[in-house]
Short mmCIF file of C-alpha atoms in Angstrom, two decimals:
data_model
loop_
_atom_site.label_atom_id
_atom_site.label_comp_id
_atom_site.label_asym_id
_atom_site.label_seq_id
_atom_site.Cartn_x
_atom_site.Cartn_y
_atom_site.Cartn_z
CA MET A 1 13.79 -18.87 -31.33
CA ASN A 2 16.27 -20.62 -28.68
CA ALA A 3 15.12 -21.29 -25.26
CA VAL A 4 16.97 -18.82 -23.53
CA SER A 5 15.54 -16.23 -24.88
CA THR A 6 12.05 -17.21 -24.34
CA ILE A 7 13.01 -16.81 -20.20
CA GLU A 8 11.70 -13.57 -18.88
CA ALA A 9 14.56 -11.11 -16.70
CA ALA A 10 13.54 -11.18 -12.94
CA VAL A 11 10.98 -9.00 -11.90
CA PHE A 12 13.68 -8.07 -8.47
CA PRO A 13 16.85 -8.40 -9.79
CA GLU A 14 19.44 -10.63 -6.73
CA GLY A 15 20.24 -7.39 -5.27
CA ALA A 16 16.85 -6.31 -4.86
CA ARG A 17 16.05 -9.65 -3.52
CA ALA A 18 18.67 -9.68 -0.90
CA ALA A 19 17.89 -5.81 0.51
CA PHE A 20 14.19 -7.11 0.66
CA THR A 21 15.09 -9.93 2.84
CA ALA A 22 17.35 -7.75 5.08
CA ALA A 23 14.34 -5.18 6.01
CA TYR A 24 11.37 -7.49 5.82
CA PRO A 25 8.79 -6.89 7.59
CA ASP A 26 9.63 -4.32 9.88
CA ARG A 27 11.71 -1.96 8.04
CA ALA A 28 10.91 0.25 4.87
CA ALA A 29 14.14 0.09 2.06
CA LYS A 30 14.66 1.16 -1.63
CA LEU A 31 14.94 -1.44 -4.06
CA SER A 32 15.09 -2.16 -7.67
CA HIS A 33 12.88 -3.69 -10.36
CA GLY A 34 12.59 -4.70 -14.06
CA LEU A 35 9.45 -3.66 -15.18
CA ALA A 36 9.82 -0.40 -16.08
CA GLY A 37 8.26 0.03 -20.10
CA HIS A 38 6.83 -3.26 -20.02
CA ALA A 39 3.72 -3.21 -22.26
CA LEU A 40 0.98 -3.57 -20.19
CA LEU A 41 1.65 -0.02 -18.25
CA THR A 42 1.60 2.60 -20.48
CA LEU A 43 -0.70 5.60 -20.32
CA GLU A 44 -2.84 4.05 -23.43
CA ALA A 45 -3.13 0.13 -21.84
CA LEU A 46 -3.93 1.96 -18.71
CA ALA A 47 -6.73 3.74 -19.54
CA SER A 48 -8.16 0.70 -21.89
CA LEU A 49 -7.87 -1.33 -18.25
CA ALA A 50 -9.49 1.27 -16.14
CA GLU A 51 -12.64 1.75 -19.31
CA ARG A 52 -13.63 -1.62 -18.78
CA MET A 53 -13.03 -2.05 -14.51
CA PRO A 54 -16.36 -1.70 -12.26
CA ALA A 55 -16.45 1.93 -10.72
CA ALA A 56 -15.93 0.62 -7.52
CA SER A 57 -12.40 -0.44 -8.44
CA VAL A 58 -11.43 3.06 -9.46
CA GLU A 59 -10.55 6.14 -7.45
CA TYR A 60 -9.65 9.91 -9.00
CA ASN A 61 -9.52 13.60 -7.61
CA LEU A 62 -7.50 16.70 -8.10
CA GLY A 63 -3.88 15.81 -7.40
CA LYS A 64 -2.63 19.07 -5.65
CA LEU A 65 -3.76 18.36 -2.08
CA PRO A 66 -2.43 19.17 1.13
CA LEU A 67 -0.41 16.52 2.87
CA GLY A 68 -3.57 16.38 5.18
CA VAL A 69 -6.70 16.57 3.62
CA ARG A 70 -10.29 14.76 5.12
CA ALA A 71 -11.37 12.12 2.67
CA GLU A 72 -14.83 14.48 2.21
CA ASP A 73 -12.73 17.42 1.42
CA THR A 74 -11.01 15.71 -1.37
CA PRO A 75 -11.78 17.78 -4.83
CA SER A 76 -13.21 16.06 -7.98
CA ASN A 77 -11.36 17.00 -11.54
CA GLY A 78 -14.16 16.84 -13.51
CA LEU A 79 -13.42 14.95 -15.99
CA THR A 80 -14.12 11.01 -16.42
CA LEU A 81 -11.67 8.35 -16.03
CA GLY A 82 -10.90 7.23 -19.11
CA GLU A 83 -9.91 11.24 -19.59
CA THR A 84 -8.27 11.51 -16.43
CA ILE A 85 -5.65 9.12 -17.47
CA ARG A 86 -5.31 9.97 -21.60
CA THR A 87 -4.70 13.49 -20.30
CA ILE A 88 -3.00 13.38 -16.66
CA GLU A 89 -0.10 14.93 -18.39
CA THR A 90 -1.91 18.36 -18.01
CA ASN A 91 -5.12 18.13 -15.89
CA GLY A 92 -3.55 18.08 -12.26
CA SER A 93 -4.98 15.05 -11.40
CA TRP A 94 -4.27 11.61 -9.63
CA ALA A 95 -6.07 8.19 -10.16
CA VAL A 96 -5.90 4.65 -8.51
CA LEU A 97 -6.92 1.36 -10.26
CA LYS A 98 -7.40 -0.87 -7.51
CA ASN A 99 -7.11 -5.03 -7.67
CA VAL A 100 -5.62 -4.82 -11.42
CA GLU A 101 -4.81 -8.49 -10.83
CA ARG A 102 -8.79 -9.42 -11.59
CA ASP A 103 -7.92 -8.86 -14.98
CA ALA A 104 -5.72 -11.93 -16.59
CA ALA A 105 -3.10 -10.52 -17.80
CA TYR A 106 -2.21 -7.76 -15.13
CA GLY A 107 -3.29 -10.99 -12.65
CA ALA A 108 -0.23 -12.92 -14.39
CA LEU A 109 2.28 -9.97 -13.70
CA LEU A 110 1.60 -9.69 -10.23
CA ASP A 111 2.02 -13.28 -9.84
CA ARG A 112 5.21 -13.23 -11.22
CA ALA A 113 6.60 -10.93 -9.39
CA LEU A 114 5.41 -12.25 -5.94
CA ALA A 115 6.49 -15.74 -6.61
CA GLU A 116 9.99 -14.41 -6.50
CA LEU A 117 9.88 -12.90 -3.43
CA ALA A 118 7.22 -15.75 -1.79
CA PRO A 119 10.07 -18.00 -0.42
CA LEU A 120 11.56 -15.31 1.47
CA VAL A 121 8.30 -13.77 2.68
CA GLU A 122 6.81 -17.69 4.39
CA ARG A 123 10.02 -17.76 6.22
CA GLU A 124 9.43 -14.10 8.08
CA THR A 125 5.57 -13.83 8.15
CA GLY A 126 4.24 -17.22 6.52
CA PRO A 127 2.31 -17.60 3.33
CA MET A 128 1.14 -14.63 0.88
CA LEU A 129 -2.56 -14.44 1.75
CA HIS A 130 -4.59 -11.78 -0.20
CA ARG A 131 -2.50 -10.92 -2.82
CA GLU A 132 -3.41 -7.77 -5.24
CA ALA A 133 -2.07 -5.36 -7.57
CA PHE A 134 -2.84 -1.38 -7.48
CA ILE A 135 -1.66 0.84 -10.08
CA PHE A 136 -0.93 4.73 -9.13
CA LEU A 137 -1.61 7.58 -11.79
CA SER A 138 -0.19 11.18 -10.89
CA SER A 139 0.29 14.86 -12.65
CA PRO A 140 3.20 16.72 -12.18
CA GLY A 141 3.18 18.06 -9.42
CA SER A 142 0.55 16.10 -7.51
CA VAL A 143 0.32 14.62 -3.76
CA THR A 144 -0.80 11.91 -1.99
CA PRO A 145 -1.69 12.65 1.30
CA PHE A 146 -0.04 11.30 4.35
CA HIS A 147 -1.78 7.89 5.01
CA MET A 148 -1.20 4.38 5.78
CA ASP A 149 -2.20 1.21 4.46
CA PRO A 150 -3.22 -2.31 5.68
CA GLU A 151 -1.17 -4.53 3.52
CA HIS A 152 2.57 -5.39 3.16
CA ASN A 153 3.75 -3.17 -0.49
CA ILE A 154 6.25 -2.93 -2.65
CA LEU A 155 5.78 -0.10 -4.59
CA LEU A 156 7.48 -0.23 -8.39
CA GLN A 157 8.03 3.22 -10.06
CA ILE A 158 7.35 2.71 -13.60
CA ARG A 159 7.01 6.10 -15.18
CA GLY A 160 8.43 9.59 -13.95
CA GLU A 161 9.59 10.28 -10.99
CA LYS A 162 8.20 10.88 -7.00
CA THR A 163 8.95 11.14 -3.56
CA MET A 164 7.86 8.90 -0.79
CA THR A 165 8.41 9.79 2.73
CA VAL A 166 7.90 6.65 5.09
CA PHE A 167 7.76 6.95 8.74
CA PRO A 168 8.06 3.81 11.56
CA ALA A 169 5.38 1.80 11.82
CA GLY A 170 3.45 1.17 15.33
CA ASP A 171 4.52 5.13 16.37
CA GLU A 172 1.42 6.26 18.56
CA GLN A 173 2.64 9.74 18.30
CA LEU A 174 1.88 9.73 14.61
CA VAL A 175 -1.16 7.01 14.89
CA PRO A 176 -2.73 7.10 18.20
CA ALA A 177 -3.92 3.52 19.08
CA VAL A 178 -7.52 4.54 18.85
CA GLN A 179 -7.07 5.73 15.03
CA SER A 180 -5.46 2.18 14.60
CA GLU A 181 -8.76 0.82 16.09
CA ALA A 182 -10.80 2.45 13.78
CA PHE A 183 -8.60 1.92 10.63
CA HIS A 184 -9.44 -1.66 11.17
CA ALA A 185 -13.06 -0.90 11.45
CA GLY A 186 -13.12 0.60 8.11
CA GLY A 187 -12.31 4.21 8.87
CA HIS A 188 -10.10 5.74 6.07
CA ARG A 189 -6.28 5.60 5.38
CA ASN A 190 -5.63 9.77 5.10
CA LEU A 191 -3.79 10.47 9.14
CA ASP A 192 -3.54 13.81 10.85
CA TRP A 193 -0.85 15.81 9.62
CA ARG A 194 1.42 17.92 12.10
CA ASP A 195 4.74 19.77 10.26
CA GLY A 196 6.71 18.61 13.19
CA PHE A 197 6.41 14.66 11.77
CA ARG A 198 8.44 15.99 8.33
CA ASP A 199 11.93 15.43 10.25
CA ARG A 200 10.74 11.53 11.04
CA GLY A 201 10.51 9.98 7.91
CA MET A 202 12.93 8.82 5.28
CA ALA A 203 12.31 10.12 2.13
CA VAL A 204 13.05 8.22 -0.85
CA THR A 205 13.20 9.55 -4.75
CA LEU A 206 11.91 6.62 -6.70
CA LEU A 207 12.92 6.78 -10.56
CA PRO A 208 11.73 3.97 -12.99
CA GLY A 209 13.48 0.84 -12.39
CA ASP A 210 13.15 1.91 -8.49
CA ALA A 211 10.89 0.42 -6.07
CA ILE A 212 10.70 0.77 -2.26
CA HIS A 213 9.35 -1.63 0.13
CA VAL A 214 6.58 -0.48 2.74
CA PRO A 215 6.10 -2.28 6.05
CA VAL A 216 2.14 -2.73 6.71
CA LYS A 217 0.59 0.63 8.27
CA ALA A 218 3.75 2.53 7.73
CA PRO A 219 2.47 6.23 7.23
CA HIS A 220 3.62 7.56 4.38
CA PHE A 221 3.25 11.11 2.14
CA VAL A 222 3.51 11.11 -1.31
CA GLU A 223 5.00 13.78 -3.65
CA ASN A 224 5.14 13.93 -7.41
CA GLY A 225 7.74 14.81 -9.47
CA PRO A 226 7.62 17.51 -12.56
CA SER A 227 6.44 14.75 -14.98
CA VAL A 228 3.85 11.78 -15.03
CA SER A 229 4.03 9.53 -12.59
CA ILE A 230 3.18 5.74 -12.79
CA SER A 231 3.53 3.32 -10.24
CA LEU A 232 2.52 -0.33 -9.66
CA SER A 233 1.98 -1.74 -5.90
CA VAL A 234 2.26 -5.32 -5.41
CA THR A 235 0.62 -6.10 -1.69
CA TRP A 236 -0.29 -9.24 0.47
CA ARG A 237 -1.88 -9.63 4.06
CA SER A 238 -0.02 -12.37 6.13
CA GLU A 239 -0.88 -14.14 9.11
CA ARG A 240 0.71 -11.29 11.41
CA SER A 241 -1.25 -8.63 9.63
CA VAL A 242 -4.27 -10.27 9.81
CA ALA A 243 -3.76 -10.95 13.72
CA GLU A 244 -2.28 -7.52 14.37
CA GLY A 245 -5.52 -6.10 12.79
CA GLU A 246 -7.81 -8.40 14.92
CA LEU A 247 -6.12 -7.30 18.21
CA HIS A 248 -6.65 -3.87 17.49
CA SER A 249 -10.57 -4.44 16.84
CA LEU A 250 -10.62 -6.59 20.14
CA ASN A 251 -9.25 -3.23 21.59
CA ALA A 252 -11.73 -1.07 20.14
CA MET A 253 -14.63 -3.54 22.09
CA LEU A 254 -12.51 -3.83 24.99
CA ARG A 255 -12.36 0.20 25.34
CA ARG A 256 -15.75 0.70 24.18
CA ARG A 257 -17.12 -0.79 27.56
CA GLY A 258 -14.60 1.22 29.43
CA LEU A 259 -12.63 -2.50 29.70
CA PRO A 260 -8.64 -2.75 30.12
CA VAL A 261 -7.03 -2.93 26.38
CA GLY A 262 -4.05 -4.97 25.65
CA ARG A 263 -0.73 -4.47 24.23
CA ILE A 264 0.21 -5.82 20.57
CA GLY A 265 3.41 -7.43 20.84
CA ALA A 266 6.04 -7.13 17.95
CA ARG A 267 4.44 -10.94 16.65
CA PRO A 268 0.38 -10.56 17.38
CA GLU A 269 0.28 -14.09 15.25
CA ALA A 270 1.52 -15.43 18.51
CA GLN A 271 -1.23 -13.81 20.45
CA GLY A 272 -3.54 -16.37 20.25
CA MET A 273 -5.67 -16.19 23.44
CA ARG A 274 -6.57 -12.60 22.80
CA ARG A 275 -6.95 -13.41 19.13
CA MET A 276 -9.54 -16.34 19.79
CA ALA A 277 -11.08 -13.93 22.60
CA TYR A 278 -11.54 -11.34 19.42
CA ARG A 279 -12.99 -14.37 17.47
CA ILE A 280 -15.44 -15.02 20.03
CA MET A 281 -16.58 -11.90 21.03
CA ARG A 282 -17.33 -11.24 17.17
CA LYS A 283 -19.44 -14.16 16.56
CA LEU A 284 -21.60 -13.47 19.35
CA GLY A 285 -22.00 -9.98 18.73
CA VAL A 286 -20.57 -8.73 21.64
#
């Protein structure tokens, strides 16, 4: 075997890295990737992975949900997780495997993907922090309701087709400030949905080999196509995303006391005095 044949192809080809660089960190962007068909990302491999994961690291339910649904109203599918994955073509379900990077093989896959982007990320938001990976499996026609996530995220479509509709981050008509504050205090990711929101989003159809960059807390929902979908999310935090969470938490403290809240700027990591005030107040239990 010659040396060239042992070199793995890039997860994100040159064009995808250029598109990511142009969009990061604030804009959604469609990318491409090279992990479709990977042996670790087949249904049987994922069912095996799921069965050896702790219960706290998996979540699954019926997949045909309204765009707006409260966490406590999400219906169970009545199956075990292994059954859910192995029969997902017909059982009408949705599942997520969280923190799969804790498994050595999947951790290596995450490291390989993010190593290609780390120099691009560091120029804008500093080192990649708290790097994680999540795998989503969806039956035909499943819906992931309107929600937001706290991480920088790239979703890679591995199998099947889905459409993700992404909305601008920081729009308080979509996510009021008090909802962001509750989210950073441990509130659920699901958001209130209004039909008038739909036209404000960017709908992106993803096929195997496609990916999408989703900015921190950019609201989005996902509608699965006519076949089983498998997607891999590679995520990280940054000083910017950590700072934004701290500033929302500070505002929540101030709001509870009837005090004026502060503005969170485009570069929250630079708001050092307010971040320090939050850390002192938290330490004192104020």
